[in-house]
Amino acid sequence: MIVLQGVSKVYPGGIKALDDVSIEIPEREFAFLVGPSGAGKSTFIKLLIRDEIASSGRVFVNNQDVGRLKHKHIPLFRRKIGVVFQDFKLLPYKTVRENVAFPLQVHGILDWKVLQPRVDSVLELVGLPDCLDRFPDQLSGGEQQRVAIARALVHGPLILIADEPTGNLDPNTAWEVVQLLIKINAYGTTMLMATHNREVVDMLRRRVIHIDHGRLVRDEKEGAYHAA
Amino acid sequence: MRPRMLLFALQSALAHCRRNKLMSTFSVTTTTVMLLMLGCFIVVITSLNVTLRALESKIDVVAYVKDQADPAQVQNLRDSLSQNADVESVRYVDKDTALARMRQTLGDKAQLLSQIKGNPLPASLEIQLRFASSAPALADQLRQEAAIEEVDYKQDVVGRLLAITSFLRLTGLIIVAGLGAITLFIIINTTRIALFSRRQEIEIMKLVGATDWFVRWPFIFEGTFLGLLGAVATVILIAAGYQPMLTHLSGLLTFLPLAFDPQFLPKLLLSLLAGGALIGGAGSYISVRRFLDT
């Protein structure tokens, strides 16, 4: 599902963000990506969604060589993955309903008779059925992150990538969001979650991919936040 | 882009204008103020042009015909002059009419004329020109004619008038061109500022898998719509203010024949509408392109 083969990323100015990282995340897996700030987690994710291109090595997502995608094929590629961010990245002038429907509209599905049931069911899944006509700034942080997750899921992606999804949330809300991600993974979506949340990682005992100074330092099947 | 997609883009654009009232008002106001300034200058300069043309058409060239000239030759000359593109009209004044005019001019001193034997006054061709600038060339041409004794036009007056009018025309043109460029610049910059705050929106749309055109169309519609709104406001203000302003001006400048072109106002208003929409749309397109590329 996600394969990195000897991937390095050097930014202009010679800053080495990733150094010869090879990894494979199979279908339906739930993996944590951990490491201190500046370790290269964000670069890792940017390579997966083709926000950056690897300096060397190859990145495959859904069997596609991400680095070799043509510019015009990037939108189509991104529609097969879902991404959730620490700062939610909701469109401020669209309602909850419109934000969640947006990835489908991008696909060319514009008829609300088709959109509405799908928006309703995904909002039901994230536990926010009653906020359809509110705007993002009228919601709490936890609610906004749920809307963002609903948006990342609405088009049925095979992979959900979450970059610090609990970073801006209080512990209780963070737990609720993580429970939601586990539920989504249980339905069959491959999940990669970059996080600093030690408690969550230690409790769940899932695969842990640890990056430090751009290098893969640990990859454990049922790992904890820190090496045992 | 399918028509259904364009409709969706249009709906998104209108919804955004409605939801972000502050930015929309700011854009429309800027467009209105700039177009209004440009429009007023165009009105003033066009009126000035009409006035200048009226002034210039007051200049005429008088060609005195030799007494012994062949009448057929004079007739030929009259015909060729009336076909000349620079000439507004030609009038032949024969010797008797010239004398009658002289008598009228002299008034109660007309008896002086009885001291003179016969009619010393020559017949003449009075030529009204379309453009005063063609006077010197036409005068030279007429001097070559065998039937013509002498050509007269108010050489120094024409020279000075032409210097003034061409200066005024050039100044007007420079002001309108400069103001046009400034208008374009400011409106495009306003759009850019408005879009700068929405850079993240563009980024998000792209992350969710929107194609460049899917991102672009709503912005283009929004810019066009706000530009058009600004232009409509300008058009209403100018249409309402045009008549009172010109009446006031003609009251001030009674010595000038201010003949306003009734065709001009609708033309100006249509150009302003088209210009507002075009600048708004193009401004958005240019600004969005910058954010899409990065």
Tab-separated table of C-alpha atoms in Angstrom, chain B residues 26-199:
chain	number	residue	atom	x	y	z
B	26	PHE	CA	-13.720	46.524	-0.062
B	27	SER	CA	-13.185	45.218	-3.602
B	28	VAL	CA	-16.350	46.805	-4.988
B	29	THR	CA	-15.553	50.158	-3.343
B	30	THR	CA	-12.029	50.230	-4.730
B	31	THR	CA	-13.249	49.361	-8.201
B	32	THR	CA	-15.972	52.007	-8.016
B	33	VAL	CA	-13.660	54.777	-6.849
B	34	MET	CA	-11.038	54.002	-9.480
B	35	LEU	CA	-13.480	53.620	-12.361
B	36	LEU	CA	-15.336	56.757	-11.287
B	37	MET	CA	-12.145	58.778	-11.387
B	38	LEU	CA	-11.242	57.370	-14.781
B	39	GLY	CA	-14.774	57.866	-16.094
B	40	CYS	CA	-14.951	61.510	-14.972
B	41	PHE	CA	-11.651	62.275	-16.662
B	42	ILE	CA	-12.825	60.638	-19.861
B	43	VAL	CA	-16.032	62.730	-19.743
B	44	VAL	CA	-14.098	65.963	-19.209
B	45	ILE	CA	-11.542	65.191	-21.889
B	46	THR	CA	-14.111	64.103	-24.450
B	47	SER	CA	-16.080	67.303	-23.846
B	48	LEU	CA	-12.886	69.297	-24.178
B	49	ASN	CA	-12.238	67.563	-27.476
B	50	VAL	CA	-15.671	68.481	-28.797
B	51	THR	CA	-15.017	72.073	-27.771
B	52	LEU	CA	-11.595	72.134	-29.387
B	53	ARG	CA	-13.022	70.768	-32.605
B	54	ALA	CA	-15.705	73.477	-32.576
B	55	LEU	CA	-13.012	76.108	-32.082
B	56	GLU	CA	-10.923	74.751	-34.899
B	57	SER	CA	-13.813	74.651	-37.329
B	58	LYS	CA	-14.152	78.401	-36.951
B	59	ILE	CA	-10.972	78.850	-38.944
B	60	ASP	CA	-11.459	79.371	-42.651
B	61	VAL	CA	-9.319	80.027	-45.665
B	62	VAL	CA	-10.230	82.755	-48.141
B	63	ALA	CA	-8.896	82.514	-51.712
B	64	TYR	CA	-9.258	85.679	-53.824
B	65	VAL	CA	-10.037	85.048	-57.459
B	66	LYS	CA	-8.314	87.027	-60.219
B	67	ASP	CA	-10.727	89.319	-62.082
B	68	GLN	CA	-9.582	87.936	-65.417
B	69	ALA	CA	-9.853	84.299	-64.328
B	70	ASP	CA	-11.679	81.857	-66.556
B	71	PRO	CA	-15.124	81.129	-64.934
B	72	ALA	CA	-14.855	77.460	-65.977
B	73	GLN	CA	-11.515	77.191	-64.188
B	74	VAL	CA	-13.043	78.725	-61.041
B	75	GLN	CA	-15.931	76.289	-61.242
B	76	ASN	CA	-13.459	73.372	-61.531
B	77	LEU	CA	-11.608	74.589	-58.503
B	78	ARG	CA	-14.851	74.845	-56.503
B	79	ASP	CA	-15.774	71.291	-57.457
B	80	SER	CA	-12.416	69.818	-56.546
B	81	LEU	CA	-12.454	71.698	-53.212
B	82	SER	CA	-15.886	70.383	-52.257
B	83	GLN	CA	-14.599	66.874	-52.859
B	84	ASN	CA	-11.552	67.457	-50.648
B	85	ALA	CA	-11.810	65.430	-47.418
B	86	ASP	CA	-10.364	68.265	-45.321
B	87	VAL	CA	-12.967	70.735	-46.497
B	88	GLU	CA	-16.246	71.180	-44.658
B	89	SER	CA	-17.820	73.623	-47.149
B	90	VAL	CA	-16.943	75.995	-49.970
B	91	ARG	CA	-18.808	79.183	-50.746
B	92	TYR	CA	-18.290	81.356	-53.814
B	93	VAL	CA	-18.655	85.084	-53.163
B	94	ASP	CA	-18.846	87.045	-56.412
B	95	LYS	CA	-17.699	90.632	-56.835
B	96	ASP	CA	-21.180	92.125	-56.360
B	97	THR	CA	-21.793	90.249	-53.128
B	98	ALA	CA	-18.370	91.325	-51.890
B	99	LEU	CA	-19.270	94.958	-52.588
B	100	ALA	CA	-22.661	94.582	-50.918
B	101	ARG	CA	-20.948	93.128	-47.848
B	102	MET	CA	-18.483	95.990	-47.797
B	103	ARG	CA	-21.333	98.474	-47.993
B	104	GLN	CA	-23.016	96.763	-45.061
B	105	THR	CA	-19.808	96.749	-43.037
B	106	LEU	CA	-19.234	100.425	-43.639
B	107	GLY	CA	-22.785	101.306	-42.556
B	108	ASP	CA	-23.359	105.068	-42.632
B	109	LYS	CA	-19.948	105.615	-44.212
B	110	ALA	CA	-21.134	103.662	-47.262
B	111	GLN	CA	-21.230	106.791	-49.358
B	112	LEU	CA	-17.437	106.617	-49.442
B	113	LEU	CA	-17.859	103.862	-51.979
B	114	SER	CA	-19.446	106.238	-54.438
B	115	GLN	CA	-16.035	107.942	-54.722
B	116	ILE	CA	-14.726	104.777	-56.359
B	117	LYS	CA	-15.364	103.846	-59.931
B	118	GLY	CA	-16.472	100.317	-60.688
B	119	ASN	CA	-15.937	97.450	-58.232
B	120	PRO	CA	-12.369	97.058	-56.964
B	121	LEU	CA	-13.223	94.044	-54.791
B	122	PRO	CA	-12.249	90.590	-56.042
B	123	ALA	CA	-14.533	87.563	-56.046
B	124	SER	CA	-13.493	84.939	-53.529
B	125	LEU	CA	-13.831	81.329	-52.378
B	126	GLU	CA	-14.561	81.021	-48.644
B	127	ILE	CA	-13.454	77.600	-47.497
B	128	GLN	CA	-14.459	76.130	-44.145
B	129	LEU	CA	-12.151	73.390	-42.944
B	130	ARG	CA	-12.849	70.273	-40.924
B	131	PHE	CA	-9.519	70.529	-39.171
B	132	ALA	CA	-7.644	73.765	-38.715
B	133	SER	CA	-4.382	71.861	-39.036
B	134	SER	CA	-4.930	71.471	-42.784
B	135	ALA	CA	-5.050	75.250	-43.363
B	136	PRO	CA	-1.380	75.888	-44.228
B	137	ALA	CA	-1.161	73.037	-46.728
B	138	LEU	CA	-4.403	74.000	-48.426
B	139	ALA	CA	-3.322	77.628	-48.628
B	140	ASP	CA	-0.057	76.619	-50.335
B	141	GLN	CA	-1.939	74.436	-52.769
B	142	LEU	CA	-4.368	77.233	-53.657
B	143	ARG	CA	-1.538	79.712	-54.266
B	144	GLN	CA	-0.367	77.463	-57.122
B	145	GLU	CA	-3.733	77.838	-58.893
B	146	ALA	CA	-3.710	80.137	-61.947
B	147	ALA	CA	-7.129	81.593	-61.105
B	148	ILE	CA	-6.142	82.602	-57.604
B	149	GLU	CA	-4.644	85.967	-56.870
B	150	GLU	CA	-4.004	85.607	-53.192
B	151	VAL	CA	-4.825	83.324	-50.250
B	152	ASP	CA	-5.554	84.529	-46.772
B	153	TYR	CA	-6.028	82.755	-43.472
B	154	LYS	CA	-5.295	83.913	-39.986
B	155	GLN	CA	-1.866	82.384	-39.975
B	156	ASP	CA	-0.710	83.336	-36.482
B	157	VAL	CA	-4.102	82.594	-34.919
B	158	VAL	CA	-4.156	79.163	-36.520
B	159	GLY	CA	-0.616	78.485	-35.384
B	160	ARG	CA	-1.349	79.396	-31.796
B	161	LEU	CA	-4.692	77.662	-31.702
B	162	LEU	CA	-3.142	74.478	-33.048
B	163	ALA	CA	-0.351	74.614	-30.497
B	164	ILE	CA	-2.888	74.964	-27.692
B	165	THR	CA	-5.291	72.314	-28.893
B	166	SER	CA	-2.629	69.716	-29.623
B	167	PHE	CA	-1.097	70.356	-26.227
B	168	LEU	CA	-4.467	69.912	-24.534
B	169	ARG	CA	-5.201	66.752	-26.518
B	170	LEU	CA	-1.855	65.224	-25.709
B	171	THR	CA	-2.162	66.099	-22.018
B	172	GLY	CA	-5.630	64.594	-21.938
B	173	LEU	CA	-4.446	61.436	-23.595
B	174	ILE	CA	-1.537	61.087	-21.180
B	175	ILE	CA	-3.789	61.646	-18.167
B	176	VAL	CA	-6.365	59.106	-19.352
B	177	ALA	CA	-3.685	56.543	-20.246
B	178	GLY	CA	-1.875	57.073	-16.929
B	179	LEU	CA	-5.078	56.924	-14.940
B	180	GLY	CA	-6.120	53.805	-16.837
B	181	ALA	CA	-2.845	52.105	-15.965
B	182	ILE	CA	-3.136	53.150	-12.310
B	183	THR	CA	-6.731	51.884	-12.185
B	184	LEU	CA	-5.673	48.535	-13.590
B	185	PHE	CA	-2.757	48.308	-11.180
B	186	ILE	CA	-4.787	49.174	-8.084
B	187	ILE	CA	-7.681	46.867	-8.925
B	188	ILE	CA	-5.336	43.962	-9.643
B	189	ASN	CA	-3.484	44.645	-6.405
B	190	THR	CA	-6.718	44.753	-4.423
B	191	THR	CA	-7.607	41.374	-5.878
B	192	ARG	CA	-4.199	40.098	-4.944
B	193	ILE	CA	-4.546	41.278	-1.342
B	194	ALA	CA	-8.011	39.733	-1.168
B	195	LEU	CA	-6.622	36.487	-2.545
B	196	PHE	CA	-3.555	36.510	-0.336
B	197	SER	CA	-5.755	35.889	2.681
B	198	ARG	CA	-7.194	32.936	0.778
B	199	ARG	CA	-3.897	31.356	-0.208
